[in-house]
C-alpha positions as semicolon CSV with decimal commas, in nm:
position;residue;x (nm);y (nm);z (nm)
1;M;9,285;6,525;10,126
2;R;9,162;6,759;9,852
3;S;9,505;6,766;9,687
4;A;9,539;6,388;9,716
5;I;9,200;6,328;9,555
6;T;9,281;6,578;9,282
7;R;9,612;6,400;9,214
8;A;9,436;6,063;9,203
9;K;9,177;6,190;8,959
10;R;9,447;6,349;8,748
11;R;9,640;6,021;8,739
12;G;9,325;5,838;8,630
13;R;9,256;6,087;8,352
14;L;9,621;6,081;8,248
15;G;9,615;5,703;8,205
16;I;9,310;5,727;7,980
17;W;9,456;6,006;7,767
18;Q;9,795;5,836;7,743
19;R;9,624;5,530;7,597
20;R;9,415;5,733;7,355
21;L;9,703;5,955;7,247
22;T;9,901;5,636;7,182
23;I;9,622;5,515;6,951
24;V;9,624;5,852;6,769
25;A;10,004;5,849;6,738
26;L;10,014;5,492;6,604
27;T;9,737;5,572;6,358
28;S;9,927;5,880;6,236
29;I;10,245;5,676;6,194
30;A;10,052;5,407;6,004
31;V;9,893;5,668;5,775
32;T;10,232;5,823;5,703
33;A;10,387;5,481;5,642
34;S;10,107;5,391;5,400
35;Y;10,220;5,664;5,163
36;F;10,574;5,527;5,178
37;F;10,465;5,169;5,097
38;T;10,233;5,282;4,814
39;L;10,492;5,494;4,632
40;G;10,440;5,475;4,259
41;K;10,067;5,410;4,293
42;A;9,798;5,651;4,180
43;P;9,737;5,941;4,426
44;N;9,371;5,838;4,471
45;Y;9,483;5,486;4,567
46;Q;9,730;5,628;4,821
47;H;9,461;5,848;4,975
48;L;9,217;5,556;4,992
49;V;9,467;5,336;5,182
50;A;9,552;5,621;5,422
51;A;9,181;5,695;5,481
52;T;9,109;5,327;5,549
53;I;9,387;5,313;5,810
54;G;9,254;5,637;5,961
55;V;8,904;5,490;5,990
56;F;9,045;5,183;6,170
57;G;9,224;5,414;6,414
58;F;8,907;5,616;6,471
59;C;8,712;5,294;6,536
60;G;8,982;5,199;6,790
61;L;8,923;5,527;6,976
62;I;8,547;5,465;6,982
63;A;8,599;5,110;7,111
64;D;8,834;5,236;7,383
65;W;8,577;5,495;7,494
66;V;8,293;5,242;7,505
67;V;8,489;4,977;7,694
68;S;8,637;5,227;7,941
69;R;8,293;5,371;8,008
70;D;8,143;5,028;8,076
71;I;8,431;4,927;8,303
72;Q;8,404;5,251;8,498
73;R;8,031;5,206;8,543
74;G;8,089;4,853;8,660
75;G;8,311;4,984;8,940
76;G;8,652;4,953;8,776
77;V;8,872;4,660;8,681
78;Q;8,975;4,579;9,039
79;A;8,612;4,595;9,153
80;M;8,514;4,347;8,886
81;R;8,787;4,111;9,004
82;S;8,689;4,136;9,371
83;G;8,522;3,797;9,376
84;G;8,178;3,910;9,488
85;T;7,853;3,939;9,299
86;L;7,843;4,303;9,195
87;S;7,586;4,499;9,002
88;T;7,697;4,684;8,689
89;G;7,566;4,956;8,463
90;P;7,509;5,329;8,505
91;G;7,278;5,284;8,805
92;A;7,538;5,076;8,990
93;M;7,816;5,324;8,917
94;A;7,588;5,607;9,028
95;G;7,526;5,432;9,359
96;R;7,897;5,391;9,422
97;L;7,966;5,753;9,335
98;W;7,691;5,859;9,575
99;A;7,829;5,639;9,854
100;Q;8,179;5,771;9,797
101;G;8,041;6,125;9,800
102;E;7,881;6,058;10,137
103;G;8,225;5,960;10,267
104;F;8,370;6,287;10,134
105;R;8,087;6,484;10,292
106;L;8,142;6,321;10,630
107;H;8,502;6,442;10,622
108;G;8,421;6,794;10,511
109;L;8,552;6,749;10,156
110;F;8,264;6,945;10,010
111;P;8,388;7,018;9,653
112;E;8,472;6,650;9,594
113;A;8,143;6,540;9,748
114;K;7,948;6,783;9,529
115;D;8,119;6,654;9,214
116;N;8,033;6,296;9,309
117;F;7,670;6,375;9,390
118;Q;7,616;6,565;9,067
119;E;7,774;6,294;8,855
120;A;7,576;6,028;9,039
121;R;7,253;6,223;8,986
122;D;7,315;6,239;8,610
123;L;7,381;5,863;8,595
124;F;7,070;5,792;8,803
125;K;6,871;5,997;8,550
126;E;7,016;5,786;8,270
127;A;6,925;5,471;8,459
128;K;6,576;5,615;8,535
129;D;6,630;5,553;8,908
130;N;6,419;5,826;9,066
131;E;6,489;5,709;9,420
132;G;6,861;5,750;9,351
133;I;6,803;6,098;9,210
134;V;6,621;6,195;9,531
135;D;6,906;6,054;9,743
136;C;7,156;6,269;9,552
137;L;6,943;6,582;9,585
138;L;6,903;6,525;9,960
139;S;7,278;6,473;9,995
140;L;7,342;6,793;9,798
141;G;7,102;6,974;10,030
142;K;7,281;6,848;10,340
143;L;7,613;6,948;10,186
144;E;7,494;7,304;10,110
145;R;7,351;7,332;10,460
146;A;7,686;7,228;10,607
147;R;7,858;7,488;10,388
148;G;7,630;7,760;10,524
149;H;7,423;7,801;10,204
150;P;7,064;7,756;10,331
151;D;6,897;7,889;10,015
152;D;7,079;7,635;9,796
153;A;6,995;7,362;10,046
154;A;6,627;7,461;10,037
155;R;6,623;7,444;9,655
156;N;6,772;7,095;9,658
157;Y;6,521;6,975;9,918
158;E;6,232;7,121;9,718
159;S;6,360;6,956;9,400
160;A;6,392;6,625;9,589
161;Y;6,034;6,654;9,711
162;N;5,900;6,735;9,364
163;T;6,091;6,445;9,206
164;A;5,964;6,203;9,470
165;N;5,609;6,338;9,438
166;T;5,611;6,292;9,060
167;S;5,733;5,934;9,104
168;K;5,493;5,871;9,395
169;L;5,781;5,778;9,627
170;R;5,609;5,861;9,955
171;T;5,899;5,770;10,183
172;S;6,134;5,985;9,978
173;M;5,881;6,270;9,993
174;A;5,877;6,238;10,371
175;N;6,257;6,236;10,388
176;A;6,268;6,558;10,184
177;L;6,012;6,719;10,418
178;L;6,214;6,602;10,717
179;Q;6,526;6,777;10,588
180;Q;6,322;7,088;10,510
181;G;6,200;7,085;10,868
182;Y;6,553;7,067;11,008
183;L;6,656;7,358;10,786
184;L;6,356;7,566;10,892
185;I;6,433;7,500;11,259
186;E;6,785;7,624;11,196
187;R;6,645;7,937;11,028
188;K;6,405;8,000;11,321
189;S;6,099;7,949;11,099
190;F;5,916;7,735;11,352
191;D;5,565;7,749;11,200
192;G;5,696;7,623;10,865
193;A;5,902;7,356;11,039
194;R;5,597;7,241;11,233
195;E;5,399;7,196;10,912
196;A;5,685;7,014;10,736
197;F;5,738;6,773;11,027
198;A;5,365;6,706;11,061
199;E;5,328;6,621;10,691
200;A;5,645;6,407;10,699
201;G;5,509;6,220;11,000
202;R;5,182;6,145;10,818
203;L;5,364;6,014;10,512
204;F;5,596;5,797;10,721
205;A;5,298;5,661;10,917
206;D;5,116;5,573;10,594
207;E;5,423;5,378;10,482
208;N;5,457;5,217;10,828
209;F;5,812;5,354;10,854
210;R;5,842;5,402;11,228
211;F;6,199;5,531;11,238
212;G;6,114;5,814;11,002
213;E;5,790;5,885;11,188
214;A;5,985;5,901;11,516
215;N;6,229;6,158;11,377
216;A;5,944;6,365;11,232
217;T;5,758;6,353;11,564
218;L;6,071;6,461;11,752
219;G;6,111;6,755;11,513
220;L;5,742;6,843;11,549
221;A;5,782;6,844;11,928
222;E;6,079;7,081;11,906
223;A;5,892;7,321;11,676
224;A;5,592;7,316;11,911
225;M;5,820;7,382;12,208
226;Q;5,977;7,680;12,032
227;L;5,625;7,814;11,966
228;T;5,550;7,776;12,342
229;K;5,291;7,504;12,274
230;S;5,404;7,301;12,575
231;D;5,113;7,057;12,588
232;E;5,148;6,970;12,219
233;A;5,524;6,936;12,261
234;A;5,486;6,708;12,565
235;G;5,254;6,474;12,377
236;A;5,483;6,468;12,074
237;F;5,792;6,394;12,283
238;E;5,612;6,103;12,450
239;H;5,499;5,965;12,114
240;A;5,850;6,004;11,971
241;H;5,989;5,814;12,270
242;F;5,743;5,530;12,208
243;L;5,832;5,512;11,837
244;F;6,207;5,519;11,901
245;S;6,169;5,239;12,157
246;Q;5,982;5,034;11,894
247;V;6,273;5,054;11,646
248;G;6,548;5,018;11,908
249;D;6,694;5,371;11,865
250;R;6,832;5,434;12,212
251;S;6,979;5,768;12,112
252;G;6,640;5,892;11,994
253;E;6,476;5,757;12,309
254;A;6,723;5,951;12,521
255;H;6,659;6,275;12,332
256;A;6,283;6,241;12,371
257;L;6,308;6,156;12,741
258;Y;6,547;6,444;12,811
259;C;6,327;6,700;12,632
260;R;6,009;6,567;12,796
261;A;6,180;6,588;13,135
262;E;6,263;6,952;13,066
263;I;5,889;7,028;13,033
264;D;5,830;6,850;13,365
265;R;6,112;7,047;13,525
266;Q;5,972;7,377;13,402
267;T;5,627;7,292;13,540
268;R;5,776;7,185;13,878
269;K;5,693;6,816;13,835
270;T;6,018;6,721;14,000
271;A;5,961;6,349;14,054
272;E;5,854;6,288;13,692
273;A;6,143;6,495;13,561
274;Q;6,398;6,313;13,774
275;N;6,268;5,972;13,664
276;R;6,288;6,060;13,294
277;L;6,634;6,216;13,332
278;E;6,773;5,905;13,502
279;R;6,638;5,687;13,219
280;A;6,782;5,925;12,958
281;L;7,118;5,918;13,136
282;T;7,131;5,537;13,118
283;L;7,055;5,543;12,745
284;Y;7,313;5,813;12,670
285;R;7,576;5,605;12,850
286;R;7,489;5,298;12,642
287;T;7,525;5,488;12,316
288;G;7,847;5,661;12,422
289;D;7,695;6,009;12,383
290;F;7,896;6,220;12,627
291;I;7,725;6,540;12,511
292;G;7,379;6,407;12,590
293;E;7,501;6,264;12,921
294;A;7,648;6,601;13,020
295;M;7,328;6,786;12,934
296;T;7,125;6,541;13,139
297;R;7,354;6,589;13,438
298;L;7,314;6,966;13,412
299;A;6,935;6,923;13,429
300;M;6,973;6,694;13,731
301;T;7,188;6,961;13,895
302;D;6,893;7,203;13,896
303;I;6,659;6,939;14,039
304;L;6,905;6,858;14,319
305;R;6,942;7,229;14,392
306;R;6,563;7,263;14,426
307;L;6,564;6,967;14,664
308;E;6,823;7,159;14,873
309;R;7,093;6,899;14,814
310;A;7,366;7,149;14,731
311;P;7,670;6,915;14,766
312;N;7,511;6,658;14,533
313;A;7,414;6,934;14,291
314;Q;7,772;7,066;14,281
315;A;7,916;6,718;14,225
316;T;7,667;6,649;13,944
317;A;7,751;6,981;13,774
318;L;8,121;6,895;13,781
319;E;8,046;6,549;13,637
320;A;7,859;6,723;13,354
321;A;8,164;6,941;13,286
322;D;8,385;6,631;13,276
323;R;8,155;6,464;13,021
324;F;8,175;6,769;12,796
325;R;8,555;6,747;12,822
326;D;8,540;6,376;12,738
327;A;8,336;6,457;12,428
328;A;8,593;6,718;12,324
329;R;8,871;6,459;12,355
330;R;8,720;6,258;12,070
331;V;8,925;6,434;11,809
332;G;8,828;6,417;11,444
333;N;8,735;6,625;11,143
334;S;8,400;6,469;11,066
335;T;8,053;6,443;11,215
336;L;8,115;6,070;11,228
337;M;8,423;6,097;11,450
338;A;8,425;6,431;11,632
339;G;8,246;6,457;11,966
340;R;8,035;6,148;11,896
341;G;7,733;6,337;12,026
342;D;7,414;6,342;11,822
343;I;7,406;6,719;11,770
344;R;7,171;6,743;11,472
345;R;6,863;6,581;11,625
346;A;6,675;6,781;11,890
347;P;6,903;7,087;11,887
348;I;6,667;7,250;12,138
349;R;6,860;7,050;12,397
350;F;7,140;7,304;12,368
351;D;6,899;7,584;12,463
352;F;6,794;7,388;12,769
353;A;7,156;7,310;12,861
354;R;7,262;7,674;12,831
355;A;6,992;7,782;13,075
356;Q;7,076;7,501;13,316
357;G;7,447;7,576;13,281
358;T;7,386;7,932;13,401
359;V;7,207;7,800;13,710
360;A;7,488;7,551;13,779
361;R;7,751;7,821;13,735
362;T;7,575;8,042;13,991
363;L;7,563;7,747;14,230
364;L;7,936;7,682;14,201
365;A;8,022;8,051;14,221
366;E;7,852;8,058;14,560
367;S;8,105;7,802;14,684
368;K;8,382;8,068;14,654
369;D;8,610;7,804;14,499
370;D;8,738;7,944;14,169
371;S;8,870;7,607;14,054
372;L;8,523;7,447;14,071
373;E;8,364;7,727;13,871
374;A;8,652;7,715;13,621
375;R;8,597;7,342;13,562
376;L;8,228;7,399;13,488
377;V;8,296;7,698;13,263
378;I;8,543;7,489;13,061
379;G;8,277;7,222;13,010
380;L;8,022;7,480;12,902
381;G;8,279;7,627;12,665
382;E;8,330;7,288;12,502
383;M;7,955;7,249;12,464
384;E;7,925;7,585;12,288
385;R;8,223;7,507;12,067
386;M;8,080;7,174;11,953
387;A;7,747;7,346;11,883
388;G;7,926;7,600;11,663
389;R;7,886;7,906;11,890
390;L;8,254;7,992;11,882
391;E;8,236;8,340;12,033
392;D;8,040;8,216;12,336
393;A;8,291;7,933;12,372
394;R;8,585;8,176;12,359
395;V;8,430;8,393;12,633
396;N;8,388;8,087;12,856
397;F;8,748;7,974;12,806
398;E;8,883;8,324;12,873
399;R;8,683;8,333;13,197
400;A;8,821;7,994;13,295
401;I;9,176;8,115;13,231
402;Q;9,117;8,409;13,467
403;L;8,970;8,180;13,734
404;S;9,256;7,928;13,714
405;K;9,548;8,161;13,778
406;G;9,774;8,008;14,040
407;G;10,041;7,741;14,068
408;D;9,804;7,478;14,208
409;K;9,561;7,503;13,917
410;L;9,784;7,411;13,625
411;P;9,564;7,123;13,494
412;I;9,257;7,346;13,491
413;L;9,449;7,627;13,322
414;A;9,574;7,378;13,063
415;D;9,216;7,258;12,997
416;A;9,105;7,618;12,941
417;L;9,398;7,690;12,709
418;K;9,330;7,372;12,513
419;G;8,967;7,473;12,467
420;K;9,077;7,815;12,349
421;G;9,316;7,648;12,105
422;R;9,033;7,440;11,960
423;V;8,827;7,756;11,907
424;E;9,117;7,916;11,721
425;M;9,154;7,603;11,510
426;Q;8,787;7,611;11,412
427;K;8,822;7,980;11,324
428;G;9,110;7,895;11,089
429;N;9,388;8,048;11,300
430;N;9,600;7,733;11,296
431;R;9,932;7,886;11,396
432;G;9,779;8,063;11,692
433;A;9,596;7,745;11,789
434;R;9,919;7,543;11,788
435;E;10,097;7,796;12,009
436;V;9,815;7,783;12,263
437;M;9,811;7,401;12,250
438;K;10,186;7,392;12,309
439;E;10,144;7,610;12,617
440;A;9,867;7,380;12,744
441;Q;10,085;7,074;12,690
442;N;10,368;7,230;12,894
443;H;10,127;7,293;13,182
444;Y;10,005;6,933;13,170
445;R;10,361;6,801;13,180
446;N;10,452;7,027;13,471
447;A;10,144;6,901;13,657
448;G;10,218;6,535;13,573
449;G;9,915;6,493;13,348
450;T;10,053;6,243;13,095
451;R;9,710;6,141;12,966
452;D;9,604;6,499;12,901
453;A;9,942;6,580;12,748
454;A;9,891;6,295;12,503
455;Q;9,545;6,425;12,419
456;T;9,693;6,768;12,348
457;L;9,930;6,599;12,104
458;M;9,625;6,461;11,925
459;D;9,487;6,812;11,887
460;M;9,823;6,938;11,768
461;G;9,833;6,661;11,508
462;Q;9,495;6,775;11,377
463;I;9,629;7,129;11,349
464;D;9,934;7,000;11,159
465;L;9,697;6,832;10,914
466;L;9,508;7,157;10,862
467;M;9,841;7,333;10,805
468;E;9,924;7,069;10,538
469;M;10,219;6,929;10,732
470;P;10,139;6,556;10,713
471;D;10,484;6,429;10,811
472;R;10,483;6,630;11,133
473;A;10,124;6,520;11,200
474;R;10,220;6,153;11,157
475;V;10,504;6,190;11,409
476;T;10,273;6,373;11,652
477;F;10,004;6,103;11,634
478;A;10,267;5,832;11,677
479;Q;10,398;6,006;11,990
480;A;10,046;6,023;12,130
481;R;9,994;5,655;12,053
482;T;10,314;5,561;12,236
483;M;10,207;5,762;12,541
484;Y;9,864;5,599;12,545
485;R;10,018;5,254;12,513
486;G;10,236;5,328;12,815
487;L;9,921;5,421;13,008
488;N;9,743;5,104;12,886
489;E;9,462;5,319;12,742
490;M;9,351;5,092;12,460
491;A;9,056;5,303;12,344
492;L;9,269;5,618;12,326
493;E;9,550;5,430;12,152
494;G;9,287;5,320;11,903
495;A;9,188;5,685;11,856
496;A;9,549;5,772;11,775
497;L;9,561;5,491;11,519
498;R;9,233;5,611;11,373
499;A;9,386;5,958;11,334
500;I;9,683;5,800;11,153
501;G;9,434;5,621;10,929
502;D;9,267;5,954;10,849
503;L;9,607;6,100;10,763
504;E;9,709;5,814;10,535
505;S;9,376;5,822;10,355
506;Q;9,423;6,193;10,290
507;L;9,757;6,113;10,128
508;S;9,591;5,843;9,911
509;R;9,796;5,575;10,090
510;L;9,493;5,350;10,114
511;P;9,661;5,022;10,219
512;Q;9,837;5,202;10,506
513;A;9,513;5,375;10,603
514;Q;9,318;5,051;10,606
515;Q;9,586;4,882;10,816
516;A;9,571;5,166;11,071
517;Y;9,192;5,145;11,086
518;A;9,209;4,767;11,123
519;E;9,452;4,794;11,416
520;A;9,235;5,065;11,571
521;R;8,933;4,841;11,536
522;G;9,110;4,565;11,728
523;L;9,193;4,801;12,014
524;F;8,839;4,939;12,024
525;R;8,707;4,584;12,043
526;Q;8,937;4,502;12,335
527;A;8,827;4,820;12,511
528;A;8,458;4,732;12,443
529;D;8,416;5,067;12,263
530;H;8,172;4,925;12,010
531;I;8,063;5,252;11,852
532;S;8,424;5,346;11,772
533;E;8,475;4,994;11,638
534;A;8,178;5,048;11,407
535;D;8,326;5,380;11,295
536;A;8,654;5,209;11,205
537;L;8,471;4,938;11,009
538;L;8,272;5,200;10,820
539;M;8,591;5,388;10,730
540;I;8,751;5,069;10,594
541;G;8,439;5,013;10,386
542;L;8,432;5,368;10,250
543;L;8,797;5,347;10,150
544;S;8,728;5,030;9,952
545;I;8,455;5,178;9,729
546;N;8,546;5,152;9,357
547;I;8,855;4,949;9,451
548;D;8,701;4,632;9,597
549;N;8,329;4,683;9,617
550;A;8,251;4,340;9,761
551;T;8,482;4,413;10,054
552;A;8,339;4,766;10,087
553;A;7,986;4,630;10,114
554;A;8,088;4,359;10,364
555;F;8,262;4,600;10,603
556;T;7,984;4,857;10,575
557;I;7,721;4,595;10,658
558;Q;7,928;4,478;10,956
559;A;7,952;4,839;11,078
560;G;7,576;4,873;11,043
561;R;7,517;4,567;11,258
562;L;7,739;4,706;11,532
563;Y;7,560;5,041;11,521
564;K;7,233;4,856;11,566
565;A;7,369;4,659;11,861
566;V;7,474;4,981;12,032
567;G;7,137;5,143;11,959
568;T;7,238;5,414;11,711
569;I;6,979;5,322;11,451
570;E;7,035;5,632;11,240
571;W;7,395;5,528;11,164
572;N;7,278;5,169;11,124
573;R;7,040;5,278;10,849
574;R;7,307;5,496;10,687
575;A;7,554;5,209;10,678
576;F;7,304;4,972;10,517
577;A;7,197;5,238;10,265
578;L;7,561;5,280;10,164
579;A;7,613;4,904;10,138
580;R;7,301;4,864;9,920
581;R;7,436;5,118;9,672
582;V;7,792;4,983;9,673
583;R;7,703;4,622;9,581
């Protein structure tokens, strides 16, 4: 996509310079012609005529610059003709650049996103929109954090806080503190994180912003838990659960319940832990969070083991592994699409799941059935991979490969190889990843696993994209779509269409991309996969920014409503924030 965006920008600049060079050329020709038509006149008269023509040409260049600048800030000619009521001026253009930058950031296009955010920040300064400046600084901080530059992220968050403080924007101050807290958790600075979350929570409470207060309380609980302040953490998790329930954020509710249940489990309050885990499991199912569901099942495995219900514990552990595999099947290059688990909030859940995974693995190893242990190890490997711990993931997949040797274990061996291929892909070894994926696909075909073979094609298509082979990727995704259609798997066929939409958008073929997303949305709706339907709507909206802003806002708002219906309030708020800036 980087090359496509660069080409698009270059074409836009070329059109402007072609027009301006034409004005310069015509002015030069007119000046030269003036000397021809004033032959025989006094030299001073000839120079005066030529200078007058030159001034008119220079005024034409100035007029072109002014008009082009105003049109660009109004969202472009097509945006102005879109039929909706659109805001104009530098602030409006800044908002659209910021929203477009958020789309780039979601897809990992960090240089393009950074350019957009910086340009938007400058325009917000011109428009004296301090809230917009803070939004850009926070986005830049998130971008630098994703790039692995924590110091740069910290500077942006600090600048955002200072700007908000100067302007007395208390909610923006709290948002900056919230992001600082997440960064400090990541850097293992738990005391600093605890202070940042506590202050953010107070500011959010003063502004009666319960969603923000809930996130700050959840972060505070995690920091307290890391500092072994279990009583404080338990109270904070309970309060976070209450606040999330007030705003309808089922995902946040599930996180708080799961973490609170972990404290109960550690203190041997089995009945309370089991009750909270069952409630968390129901919420994770409703939000389509396979990662959270798998973690919850791992915790339930340990409780069942303590109750001496070994067969149930083994079955629950294997169900957890299957949910991790389901999460890994949701192929995509962005935090919006890939995995669909809420990884950023409450990352302490991964620490809990690792410990519980070790207990479950011991339990299955005692069964002396290598295939059962291999299935669990594959699931744990996918969990580590999605959390970014690639070396731990690789070790798990290698162990699963060793456990699945044998002619009757081809599907399990293929799962392990596919996981290993994904690790190689994330490490940047695309050729090696494709070879491993091809081997996995052959094993699936030999074992009659058409559905899994199609899913391997999806992974291979993603690798083709990373290798900058879009034509081969398009054919691969189309093959996967055909296989899913034959299996009557509407949601998975929709995922293949969504992947084609991603591909076409990367090639700047926006009408084709929007058509693919629209078809995918229809399939997701038929399959009742509402969160994927919302994702498709959001992608259509993001593609329409600065082309048809009225349409972009409409689709983004519709996506936000679907996110709210599912209970993913964070994405609901993001969608509406984007729509507000696009209009």
